[in-house]
Short mmCIF file of C-alpha atoms in Angstrom, two decimals:
data_model
loop_
_atom_site.label_atom_id
_atom_site.label_comp_id
_atom_site.label_asym_id
_atom_site.label_seq_id
_atom_site.Cartn_x
_atom_site.Cartn_y
_atom_site.Cartn_z
CA MET A 3 -2.33 246.82 52.40
CA ASP A 4 -1.87 248.80 49.13
CA THR A 5 0.72 246.64 46.95
CA THR A 6 1.47 249.79 45.14
CA LEU A 7 3.19 251.83 48.24
CA SER A 8 6.76 250.90 49.06
CA PRO A 9 7.54 248.04 51.02
CA PHE A 10 7.80 248.64 54.86
CA LYS A 11 10.16 246.80 57.43
CA ILE A 12 10.18 246.77 61.06
CA PHE A 13 13.60 246.55 62.99
CA SER A 14 14.18 246.64 67.13
CA GLY A 15 16.49 247.90 69.30
CA THR A 16 17.81 245.75 71.96
CA LYS A 17 15.61 246.73 74.76
CA SER A 18 12.15 247.08 72.85
CA ARG A 19 12.75 243.71 70.76
CA TYR A 20 9.54 242.08 72.89
CA MET A 21 7.75 245.47 71.85
CA ALA A 22 8.59 245.06 68.27
CA GLU A 23 7.75 241.31 67.93
CA GLU A 24 4.37 241.36 69.21
CA ILE A 25 4.09 244.70 66.58
CA CYS A 26 5.09 242.74 64.24
CA LYS A 27 2.83 239.55 65.26
CA GLU A 28 -0.24 242.34 64.86
CA LEU A 29 0.84 243.20 61.39
CA GLY A 30 1.80 239.67 59.89
CA VAL A 31 5.47 240.44 59.31
CA GLU A 32 8.82 238.87 60.09
CA LEU A 33 11.23 241.39 62.24
CA GLY A 34 13.60 242.52 60.24
CA SER A 35 17.41 241.28 60.91
CA MET A 36 19.41 243.69 62.59
CA LYS A 37 23.25 243.03 64.43
CA ILE A 38 24.31 245.14 67.12
CA GLU A 39 28.04 244.82 67.95
CA HIS A 40 29.90 245.95 70.88
CA PHE A 41 33.48 246.70 71.74
CA ALA A 42 35.78 245.84 74.83
CA ASP A 43 35.31 250.15 75.91
CA GLY A 44 31.90 250.09 75.72
CA GLU A 45 31.19 251.18 72.31
CA PHE A 46 28.97 249.70 69.90
CA GLU A 47 28.15 249.36 66.00
CA VAL A 48 24.77 248.99 64.28
CA CYS A 49 24.38 247.01 61.24
CA PHE A 50 21.12 246.22 59.20
CA GLU A 51 21.29 242.52 57.64
CA GLU A 52 18.75 243.02 54.83
CA SER A 53 18.62 245.60 52.51
CA VAL A 54 16.22 248.44 53.33
CA ARG A 55 16.98 250.56 50.05
CA GLY A 56 13.78 252.17 49.27
CA CYS A 57 11.83 251.24 51.96
CA GLU A 58 10.16 252.61 54.63
CA VAL A 59 11.97 251.75 57.50
CA TYR A 60 10.25 251.88 61.08
CA LEU A 61 12.49 251.79 64.32
CA VAL A 62 11.26 250.12 67.57
CA GLN A 63 12.83 251.92 70.64
CA SER A 64 11.77 253.24 73.65
CA THR A 65 14.61 255.78 75.66
CA PHE A 66 14.10 254.60 78.97
CA PRO A 67 17.71 254.47 80.88
CA ASN A 68 19.97 253.68 80.35
CA CYS A 69 21.54 256.02 77.67
CA ASP A 70 22.72 253.25 75.48
CA ASN A 71 18.83 252.63 74.34
CA LEU A 72 18.76 256.63 72.90
CA MET A 73 22.04 256.11 71.37
CA GLU A 74 21.23 252.90 69.82
CA LEU A 75 18.14 254.41 68.06
CA LEU A 76 20.33 257.24 67.11
CA LEU A 77 22.83 254.84 65.18
CA MET A 78 19.83 253.31 63.52
CA ILE A 79 18.32 255.82 62.08
CA ASP A 80 21.69 257.05 60.60
CA ALA A 81 22.43 253.67 59.50
CA ALA A 82 19.02 253.40 57.75
CA LYS A 83 19.53 256.29 56.28
CA ARG A 84 22.99 255.97 54.60
CA ALA A 85 21.72 252.40 53.32
CA SER A 86 18.92 254.74 50.87
CA ALA A 87 15.97 253.74 53.12
CA LYS A 88 13.09 255.79 51.67
CA SER A 89 12.02 256.97 54.70
CA VAL A 90 12.85 256.48 58.73
CA ILE A 91 10.09 256.42 61.47
CA ALA A 92 10.93 256.22 64.99
CA VAL A 93 8.41 254.31 67.32
CA MET A 94 9.32 255.13 70.79
CA PRO A 95 6.44 253.98 73.23
CA TYR A 96 8.25 255.61 75.83
CA PHE A 97 10.09 259.09 75.30
CA GLY A 98 12.89 259.51 78.12
CA TRP A 99 13.98 262.86 79.08
CA ALA A 100 10.61 264.49 78.60
CA ARG A 101 10.34 265.53 82.25
CA GLN A 102 13.06 268.09 81.33
CA ASP A 103 10.69 269.96 78.91
CA ARG A 104 11.19 274.07 79.62
CA LYS A 105 13.63 275.87 82.36
CA ASP A 106 11.60 275.64 85.88
CA LYS A 107 15.07 277.00 87.30
CA PRO A 108 18.32 279.20 86.27
CA ARG A 109 21.12 276.87 84.28
CA VAL A 110 19.48 274.07 83.39
CA SER A 111 19.17 272.26 80.16
CA ILE A 112 16.22 271.44 78.29
CA ALA A 113 16.73 267.87 77.46
CA ALA A 114 13.41 267.03 75.65
CA LYS A 115 14.50 269.47 73.14
CA LEU A 116 17.95 268.11 72.61
CA VAL A 117 16.92 264.98 72.22
CA SER A 118 14.48 265.66 69.82
CA ASP A 119 17.40 267.77 67.64
CA MET A 120 19.64 264.75 67.90
CA LEU A 121 16.58 262.66 66.64
CA VAL A 122 16.21 264.97 63.66
CA THR A 123 19.53 265.38 63.09
CA ALA A 124 20.55 261.65 62.65
CA GLY A 125 17.74 262.03 59.88
CA VAL A 126 14.35 260.65 61.59
CA ASP A 127 11.43 261.55 59.23
CA ARG A 128 8.69 260.77 61.50
CA VAL A 129 8.11 259.84 65.06
CA ILE A 130 5.04 257.60 66.64
CA THR A 131 5.13 258.02 70.41
CA MET A 132 2.82 257.49 73.22
CA ASP A 133 1.74 259.88 76.25
CA LEU A 134 4.48 262.47 76.24
CA HIS A 135 4.89 263.83 79.80
CA ALA A 136 4.26 267.29 78.17
CA ASP A 137 2.03 267.82 75.10
CA GLN A 138 4.19 270.65 73.98
CA ILE A 139 7.54 268.52 73.37
CA GLN A 140 5.35 267.63 69.89
CA GLY A 141 6.29 271.09 68.99
CA PHE A 142 10.03 270.35 69.51
CA PHE A 143 10.40 268.53 66.28
CA ASN A 144 10.38 269.74 62.46
CA VAL A 145 9.27 266.61 61.47
CA PRO A 146 5.66 264.76 62.22
CA VAL A 147 5.03 263.47 65.80
CA ASP A 148 1.79 260.70 66.05
CA HIS A 149 1.43 261.33 69.42
CA LEU A 150 -0.91 258.31 70.41
CA TYR A 151 -2.85 257.88 74.16
CA ALA A 152 -2.73 255.01 76.58
CA SER A 153 -6.40 255.89 77.39
CA SER A 154 -7.68 253.60 74.05
CA VAL A 155 -6.23 250.48 76.46
CA PHE A 156 -7.42 251.75 79.60
CA ILE A 157 -10.79 253.34 79.37
CA PRO A 158 -12.20 249.66 78.02
CA TYR A 159 -9.80 248.15 81.15
CA ILE A 160 -11.86 250.74 83.57
CA GLN A 161 -15.14 249.97 82.29
CA SER A 162 -14.58 245.86 82.17
CA LEU A 163 -14.13 246.63 86.21
CA LYS A 164 -17.49 247.81 86.33
CA LEU A 165 -16.93 249.55 89.76
CA PRO A 166 -19.79 251.49 91.46
CA ASP A 167 -19.13 255.04 93.09
CA MET A 168 -15.97 255.86 91.11
CA VAL A 169 -14.25 258.52 91.15
CA ILE A 170 -11.09 259.61 88.89
CA ALA A 171 -7.97 261.42 90.81
CA THR A 172 -4.86 262.73 89.82
CA PRO A 173 -1.82 262.46 92.33
CA ASP A 174 -1.10 266.24 91.00
CA VAL A 175 -2.54 269.18 89.98
CA GLY A 176 0.09 268.92 86.89
CA GLY A 177 -2.38 266.12 85.74
CA ALA A 178 -5.34 267.55 86.35
CA LYS A 179 -6.00 267.74 82.41
CA ARG A 180 -5.56 264.56 81.65
CA ALA A 181 -7.52 263.18 84.64
CA ASN A 182 -10.41 265.61 84.17
CA ASN A 183 -10.62 263.79 80.26
CA TYR A 184 -11.05 260.43 81.85
CA ALA A 185 -13.66 261.84 84.17
CA LYS A 186 -15.51 263.67 81.96
CA TYR A 187 -15.47 260.51 79.15
CA LEU A 188 -16.81 258.05 82.04
CA ASP A 189 -19.15 260.72 83.51
CA VAL A 190 -17.49 260.36 87.27
CA PRO A 191 -16.79 263.31 89.81
CA LEU A 192 -12.93 264.64 89.39
CA VAL A 193 -10.77 264.66 92.94
CA LEU A 194 -7.32 266.40 92.43
CA CYS A 195 -4.09 265.76 94.87
CA HIS A 196 -2.13 268.75 95.67
CA LYS A 197 1.73 268.17 96.45
CA GLN A 198 4.53 269.58 97.65
CA ARG A 199 8.07 268.36 97.08
CA ALA A 200 11.16 269.06 98.92
CA LYS A 201 13.33 267.95 95.98
CA ALA A 202 13.26 265.68 93.09
CA ASN A 203 11.51 262.32 93.44
CA VAL A 204 10.32 263.31 97.27
CA VAL A 205 7.03 264.53 98.21
CA ALA A 206 7.23 266.61 101.37
CA LYS A 207 3.21 267.08 101.88
CA MET A 208 -0.01 266.03 99.88
CA THR A 209 -3.70 267.31 100.44
CA VAL A 210 -7.36 265.70 98.95
CA ILE A 211 -9.50 268.26 97.18
CA GLY A 212 -12.47 266.62 96.80
CA ASP A 213 -14.67 263.82 98.14
CA VAL A 214 -13.70 259.92 98.33
CA GLN A 215 -15.70 258.77 101.13
CA ASP A 216 -16.73 255.34 99.82
CA LYS A 217 -15.73 255.79 96.76
CA ASN A 218 -13.98 253.70 94.14
CA VAL A 219 -10.87 255.71 93.23
CA ILE A 220 -8.82 255.39 89.86
CA LEU A 221 -5.38 257.59 89.98
CA VAL A 222 -4.33 258.70 86.86
CA ASP A 223 -0.83 259.31 86.04
CA ASP A 224 1.80 259.27 82.55
CA MET A 225 4.42 257.38 84.76
CA VAL A 226 5.48 256.52 87.90
CA ASP A 227 9.22 256.54 88.56
CA THR A 228 10.02 255.90 92.15
CA ALA A 229 5.99 255.41 93.45
CA GLY A 230 6.80 257.98 95.96
CA THR A 231 3.79 260.07 94.47
CA ILE A 232 1.24 257.48 93.39
CA THR A 233 1.46 255.55 97.15
CA LYS A 234 1.37 258.17 99.13
CA ALA A 235 -1.82 259.33 97.00
CA ALA A 236 -3.11 256.47 97.40
CA ASP A 237 -2.73 255.99 101.20
CA LEU A 238 -4.25 259.28 101.85
CA MET A 239 -7.12 258.35 99.80
CA MET A 240 -7.50 255.66 101.98
CA GLU A 241 -7.13 257.68 105.22
CA ASN A 242 -10.20 259.68 103.84
CA GLY A 243 -12.19 256.94 103.81
CA ALA A 244 -12.07 255.61 100.39
CA LYS A 245 -13.22 251.90 99.66
CA SER A 246 -10.44 250.89 97.00
CA VAL A 247 -7.80 252.74 95.20
CA ARG A 248 -6.53 251.75 91.73
CA ALA A 249 -3.85 253.52 89.34
CA LEU A 250 -3.25 253.56 86.05
CA ALA A 251 0.30 254.60 84.38
CA SER A 252 1.39 254.36 81.06
CA HIS A 253 4.92 254.00 81.72
CA ALA A 254 6.36 251.95 84.20
CA ILE A 255 10.13 253.16 84.66
CA MET A 256 9.66 251.71 88.83
CA SER A 257 13.01 252.63 89.82
CA ASP A 258 13.95 251.30 93.16
CA PRO A 259 12.56 250.88 95.52
CA ALA A 260 9.01 251.71 93.61
CA THR A 261 8.20 248.12 93.32
CA GLN A 262 8.37 247.53 97.26
CA ARG A 263 6.49 250.86 97.64
CA VAL A 264 3.47 249.54 95.75
CA ASN A 265 3.32 246.42 97.53
CA ASP A 266 3.07 248.29 100.99
CA SER A 267 0.88 250.53 100.19
CA GLY A 268 -2.69 251.13 100.29
CA LEU A 269 -3.15 250.52 96.13
CA THR A 270 -5.60 247.43 95.45
CA GLU A 271 -3.95 247.43 91.76
CA MET A 272 -1.60 249.35 89.73
CA ILE A 273 -2.20 249.33 85.81
CA PHE A 274 0.70 250.07 83.53
CA THR A 275 1.24 249.66 79.69
CA ASN A 276 3.91 247.61 78.59
CA SER A 277 5.89 250.70 76.62
CA ILE A 278 8.79 249.93 79.35
CA PRO A 279 9.47 246.38 80.14
CA TYR A 280 8.55 245.53 83.67
CA THR A 281 9.66 242.31 85.17
CA LYS A 282 10.00 242.81 89.25
CA ASP A 283 7.52 240.67 91.29
CA CYS A 284 4.94 242.70 92.16
CA PRO A 285 1.53 240.85 92.48
CA LYS A 286 -0.66 244.28 92.65
CA CYS A 287 0.71 245.08 88.96
CA THR A 288 -0.97 244.51 85.83
CA ILE A 289 0.35 245.06 82.32
CA ILE A 290 -1.55 245.86 79.25
CA SER A 291 -0.07 245.75 75.89
CA VAL A 292 -0.31 248.49 73.47
CA ALA A 293 1.37 246.70 70.45
CA ARG A 294 -2.01 246.31 68.94
CA LEU A 295 -2.21 250.32 69.40
CA PHE A 296 1.21 250.73 67.53
CA ALA A 297 0.76 248.16 64.90
CA ASP A 298 -2.42 249.89 63.87
CA THR A 299 -0.71 253.12 63.83
CA ILE A 300 2.12 251.99 61.80
CA ARG A 301 -0.46 250.35 59.54
CA ARG A 302 -2.47 253.59 58.93
CA VAL A 303 0.77 255.80 58.28
CA HIS A 304 1.94 253.48 56.00
CA CYS A 305 -1.20 253.72 54.09
CA ASN A 306 -1.63 257.27 54.44
CA GLN A 307 -4.85 256.76 56.74
CA SER A 308 -5.83 258.66 59.54
CA ILE A 309 -5.33 258.07 62.88
CA SER A 310 -7.18 260.21 65.04
CA SER A 311 -10.26 257.46 65.07
CA GLN A 312 -8.31 255.47 67.28
CA TYR A 313 -8.42 258.68 70.24
CA LEU A 314 -10.87 258.10 72.69
CA ILE A 315 -9.55 260.84 74.88
CA LYS A 316 -6.49 263.00 74.90
#
């Protein structure tokens, strides 16, 4: 790296330490020392145990449930600014609250906008994240947002499978653009699923639009929460004559009973990144690390280089 640039340091919140350690290993640097002290009432205090004055500070923290992860990140940003860091960059492999990106019914909050406002108010200078649930969330920030895509690790994995008669599918029309980009890049057909929800996390009815007879299907989504949609889509594909069904999803939220649903479903394989730690016993699940992707992005941001060459597809 250019030694004329200001030094940079990487720190981690409690639940994303595994990712920060992998990123530091890729960059060949030590993870910064930080202490989070908890009080009896559940409140906590963040303290950097080394100087960050004049440094670029990268804070690795996904904001998956519970809310302590978001609060930790906000306190880390505030502590770094007050310790005279030159700049503070939030590295958020998973940006939580992103499903609430608009008013889709009366009298509801837009949580994604609120979270972005809190991060900026705390003092963040830049955000690096991956596969936002809605692309327009980038516009909620008044600071630069580097939006990475898990396709850069998923595409090589799909190609390594060497599946004949492959089709790309999406479990709902909301993900049609993402799935279409995969289909165009791999030069294979696209199949859609149309779903009707009874309520949040509950699918009432689903229909397949396209031919999956004797095909190896790859379902593409950005996150899996309760796994109701993805497993219902997989079972429907198998009922319609598919040879096999695999699913790709960037973020393994996997709220109960998601693991059991995946194990019981017609899915051959469920492929996630490690943006969220997933440790439950699921023999069908494959986890692909995105630490190198984030490490390379940090290196490029630090050296003022373009990151667009990392994108296979968006």
